PDB file of C-alpha atoms in Angstrom:
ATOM      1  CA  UNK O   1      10.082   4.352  -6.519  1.00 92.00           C
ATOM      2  CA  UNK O   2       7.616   5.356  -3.908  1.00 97.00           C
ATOM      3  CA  UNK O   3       4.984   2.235  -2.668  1.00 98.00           C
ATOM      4  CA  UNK O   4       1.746   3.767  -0.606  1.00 98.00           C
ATOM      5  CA  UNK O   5       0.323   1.174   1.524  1.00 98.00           C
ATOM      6  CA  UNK O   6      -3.698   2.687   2.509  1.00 98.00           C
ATOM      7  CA  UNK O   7      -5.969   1.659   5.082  1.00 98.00           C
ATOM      8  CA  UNK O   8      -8.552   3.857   6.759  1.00 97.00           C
ATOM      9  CA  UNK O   9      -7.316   5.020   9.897  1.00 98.00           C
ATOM     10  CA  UNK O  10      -3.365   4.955   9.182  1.00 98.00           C
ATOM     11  CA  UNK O  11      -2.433   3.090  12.904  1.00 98.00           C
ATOM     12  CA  UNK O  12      -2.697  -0.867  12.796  1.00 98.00           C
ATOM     13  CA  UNK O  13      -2.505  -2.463   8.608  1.00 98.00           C
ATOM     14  CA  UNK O  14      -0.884   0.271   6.392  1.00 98.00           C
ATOM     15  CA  UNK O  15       2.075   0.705   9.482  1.00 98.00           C
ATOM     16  CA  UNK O  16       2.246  -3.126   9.598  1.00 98.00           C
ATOM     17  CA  UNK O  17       2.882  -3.179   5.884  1.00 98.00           C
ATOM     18  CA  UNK O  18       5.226   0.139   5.915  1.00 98.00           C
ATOM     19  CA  UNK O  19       7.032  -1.890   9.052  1.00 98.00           C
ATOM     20  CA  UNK O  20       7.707  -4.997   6.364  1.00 98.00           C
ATOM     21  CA  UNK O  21       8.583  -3.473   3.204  1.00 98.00           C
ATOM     22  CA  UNK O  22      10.608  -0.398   4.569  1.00 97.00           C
ATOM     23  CA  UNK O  23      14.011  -2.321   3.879  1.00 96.00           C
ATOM     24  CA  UNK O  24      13.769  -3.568   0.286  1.00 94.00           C
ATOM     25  CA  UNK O  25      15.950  -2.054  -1.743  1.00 93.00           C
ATOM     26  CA  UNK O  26      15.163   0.196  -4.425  1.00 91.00           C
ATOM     27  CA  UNK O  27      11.854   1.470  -3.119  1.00 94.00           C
ATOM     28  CA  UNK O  28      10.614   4.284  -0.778  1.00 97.00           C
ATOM     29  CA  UNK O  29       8.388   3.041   1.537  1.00 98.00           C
ATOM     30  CA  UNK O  30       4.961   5.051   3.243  1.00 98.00           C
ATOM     31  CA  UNK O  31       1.521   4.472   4.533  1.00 98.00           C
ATOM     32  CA  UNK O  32      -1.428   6.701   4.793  1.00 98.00           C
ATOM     33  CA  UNK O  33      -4.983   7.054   6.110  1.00 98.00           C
ATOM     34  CA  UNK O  34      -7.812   8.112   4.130  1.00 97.00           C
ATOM     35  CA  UNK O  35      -9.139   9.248   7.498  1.00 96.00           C
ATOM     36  CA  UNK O  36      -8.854  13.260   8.228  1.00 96.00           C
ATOM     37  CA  UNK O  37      -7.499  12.476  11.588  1.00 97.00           C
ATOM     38  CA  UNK O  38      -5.107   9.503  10.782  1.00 97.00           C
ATOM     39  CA  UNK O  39      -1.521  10.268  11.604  1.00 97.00           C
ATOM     40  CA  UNK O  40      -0.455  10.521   8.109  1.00 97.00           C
ATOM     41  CA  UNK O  41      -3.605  11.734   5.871  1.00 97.00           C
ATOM     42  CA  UNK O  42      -3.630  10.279   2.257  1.00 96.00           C
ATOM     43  CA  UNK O  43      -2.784  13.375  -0.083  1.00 96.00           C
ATOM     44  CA  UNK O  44      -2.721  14.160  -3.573  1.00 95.00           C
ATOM     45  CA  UNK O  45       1.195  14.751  -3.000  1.00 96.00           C
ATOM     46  CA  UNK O  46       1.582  11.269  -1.980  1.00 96.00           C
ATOM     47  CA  UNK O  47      -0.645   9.687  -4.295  1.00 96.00           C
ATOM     48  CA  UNK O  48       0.146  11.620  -7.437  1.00 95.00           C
ATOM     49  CA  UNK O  49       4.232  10.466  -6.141  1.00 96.00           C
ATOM     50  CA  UNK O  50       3.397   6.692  -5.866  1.00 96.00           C
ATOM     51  CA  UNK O  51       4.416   4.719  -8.378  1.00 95.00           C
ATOM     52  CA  UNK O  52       2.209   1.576  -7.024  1.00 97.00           C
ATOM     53  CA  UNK O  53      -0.013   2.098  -4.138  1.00 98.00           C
ATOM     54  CA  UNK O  54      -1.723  -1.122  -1.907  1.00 98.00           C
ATOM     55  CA  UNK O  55      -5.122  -0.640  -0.597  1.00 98.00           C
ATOM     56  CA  UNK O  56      -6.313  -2.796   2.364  1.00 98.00           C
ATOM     57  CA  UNK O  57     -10.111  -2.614   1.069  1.00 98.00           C
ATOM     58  CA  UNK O  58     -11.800  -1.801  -2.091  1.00 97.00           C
ATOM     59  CA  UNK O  59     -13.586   1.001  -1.106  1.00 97.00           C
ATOM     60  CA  UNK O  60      -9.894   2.699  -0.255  1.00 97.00           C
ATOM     61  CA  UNK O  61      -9.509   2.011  -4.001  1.00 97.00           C
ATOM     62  CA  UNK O  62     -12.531   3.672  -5.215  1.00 96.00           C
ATOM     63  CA  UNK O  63     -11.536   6.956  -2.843  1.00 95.00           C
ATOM     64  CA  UNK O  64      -7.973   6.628  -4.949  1.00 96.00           C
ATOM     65  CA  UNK O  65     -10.031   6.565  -8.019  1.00 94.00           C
ATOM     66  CA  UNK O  66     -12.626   9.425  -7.639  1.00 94.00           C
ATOM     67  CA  UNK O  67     -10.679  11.819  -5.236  1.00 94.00           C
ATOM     68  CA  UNK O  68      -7.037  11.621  -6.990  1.00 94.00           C
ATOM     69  CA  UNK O  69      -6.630  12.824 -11.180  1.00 92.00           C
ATOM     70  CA  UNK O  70      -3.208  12.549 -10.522  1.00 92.00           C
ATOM     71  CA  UNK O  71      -2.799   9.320  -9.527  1.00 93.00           C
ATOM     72  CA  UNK O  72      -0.646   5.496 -11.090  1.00 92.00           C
ATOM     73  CA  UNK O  73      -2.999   3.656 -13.456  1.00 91.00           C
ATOM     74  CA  UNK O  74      -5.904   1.701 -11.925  1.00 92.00           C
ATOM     75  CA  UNK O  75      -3.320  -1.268 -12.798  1.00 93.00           C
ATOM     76  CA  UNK O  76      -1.013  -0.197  -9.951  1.00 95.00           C
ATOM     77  CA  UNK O  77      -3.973   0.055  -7.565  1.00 97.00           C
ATOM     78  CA  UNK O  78      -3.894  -3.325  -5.923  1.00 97.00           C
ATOM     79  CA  UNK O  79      -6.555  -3.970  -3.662  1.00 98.00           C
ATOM     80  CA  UNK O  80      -5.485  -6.572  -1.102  1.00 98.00           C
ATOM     81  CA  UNK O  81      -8.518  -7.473   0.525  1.00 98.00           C
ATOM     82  CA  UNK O  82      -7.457  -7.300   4.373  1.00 98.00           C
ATOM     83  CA  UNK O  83     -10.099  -6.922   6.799  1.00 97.00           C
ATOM     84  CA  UNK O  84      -9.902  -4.537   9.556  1.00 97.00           C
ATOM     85  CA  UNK O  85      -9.169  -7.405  12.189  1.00 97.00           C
ATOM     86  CA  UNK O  86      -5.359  -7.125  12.770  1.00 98.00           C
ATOM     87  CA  UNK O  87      -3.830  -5.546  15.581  1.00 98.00           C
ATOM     88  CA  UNK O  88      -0.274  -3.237  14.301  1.00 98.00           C
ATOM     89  CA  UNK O  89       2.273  -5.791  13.820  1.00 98.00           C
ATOM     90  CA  UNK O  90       0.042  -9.131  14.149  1.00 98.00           C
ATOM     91  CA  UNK O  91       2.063 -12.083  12.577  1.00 98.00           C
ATOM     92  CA  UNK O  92      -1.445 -13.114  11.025  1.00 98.00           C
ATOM     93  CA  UNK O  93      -1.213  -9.621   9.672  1.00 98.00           C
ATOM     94  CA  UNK O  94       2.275  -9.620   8.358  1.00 98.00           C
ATOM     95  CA  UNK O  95       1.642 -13.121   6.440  1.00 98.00           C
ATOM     96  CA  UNK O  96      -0.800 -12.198   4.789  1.00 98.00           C
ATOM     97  CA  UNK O  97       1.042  -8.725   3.667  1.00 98.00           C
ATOM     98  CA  UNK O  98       3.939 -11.121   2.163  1.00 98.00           C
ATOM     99  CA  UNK O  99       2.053 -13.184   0.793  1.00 98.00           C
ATOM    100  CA  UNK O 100      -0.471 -10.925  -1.265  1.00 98.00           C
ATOM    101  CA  UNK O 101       2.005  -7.626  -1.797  1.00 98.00           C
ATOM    102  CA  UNK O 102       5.527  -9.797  -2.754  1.00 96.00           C
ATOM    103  CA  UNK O 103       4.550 -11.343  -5.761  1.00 96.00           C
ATOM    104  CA  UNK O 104       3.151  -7.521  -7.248  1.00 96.00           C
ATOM    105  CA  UNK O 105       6.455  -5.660  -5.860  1.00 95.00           C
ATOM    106  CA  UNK O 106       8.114  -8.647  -7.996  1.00 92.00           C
ATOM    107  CA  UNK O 107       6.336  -8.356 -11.069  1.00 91.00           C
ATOM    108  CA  UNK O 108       6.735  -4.667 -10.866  1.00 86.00           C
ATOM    109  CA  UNK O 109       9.915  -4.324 -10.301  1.00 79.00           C
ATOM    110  CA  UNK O 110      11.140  -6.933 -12.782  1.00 68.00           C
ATOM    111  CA  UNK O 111      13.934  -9.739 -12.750  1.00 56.00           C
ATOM    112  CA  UNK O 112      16.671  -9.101  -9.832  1.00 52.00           C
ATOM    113  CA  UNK O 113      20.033  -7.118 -12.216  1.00 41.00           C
ATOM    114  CA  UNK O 114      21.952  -8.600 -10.091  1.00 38.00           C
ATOM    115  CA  UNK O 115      21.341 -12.021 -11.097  1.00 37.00           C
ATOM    116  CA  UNK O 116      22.179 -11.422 -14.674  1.00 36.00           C
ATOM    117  CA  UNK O 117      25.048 -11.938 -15.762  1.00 34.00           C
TER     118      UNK O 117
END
């Protein structure tokens, strides 16, 4: 399962957030930049791939929305509402990351299998 964290410029919040979540199991892990000259550019590849993609703003969501056909329901389009404030790898940053992306990868991905018994 691929999860697309977006900001605009692809070098200080969707990093941060790839930097966090790269280690869970069970999911692929990427950022992008809806910015033509971020490091990693959003594409319809990537997009149309994601299973749940995170948006720092709304209006990252609303490029998603009228840019991408092939792209997850608007459902799995979760804007987080993170200001462009945050310096790549702030702890304010990564907090705030846990706290509002966690409880979505959770829901998504269900109860933990191995728990069950």
């Amino acid at each position: 399962m691929l999860v697309l964290f977006v900001c605009t410029a692809n070098k200080l919040r969707s990093p941060t957030a790839e930097d966090v979540f790269k280690s869970l199991p069970g999911i692929d892990v990427l950022s992008a930049g809806t910015d033509p000259s971020a490091p990693r550019v959003m594409s319809r590849e990537l997009v149309a791939r994601a299973a749940l993609i995170f948006v720092m703003e709304q209006h990252h969501r609303e490029r998603i929305r009228k840019k991408f056909k092939a792209r997850p329901p608007d459902n799995r389009i979760i804007t987080l509402h993170i200001p462009d404030e945050f310096e790549r790898g702030d702890p304010a940053l990564i907090d705030l990351l846990r706290q509002r992306v966690t409880p979505h990868l959770d829901a998504f991905q269900g109860p933990d299998e191995s728990s069950t018994t």
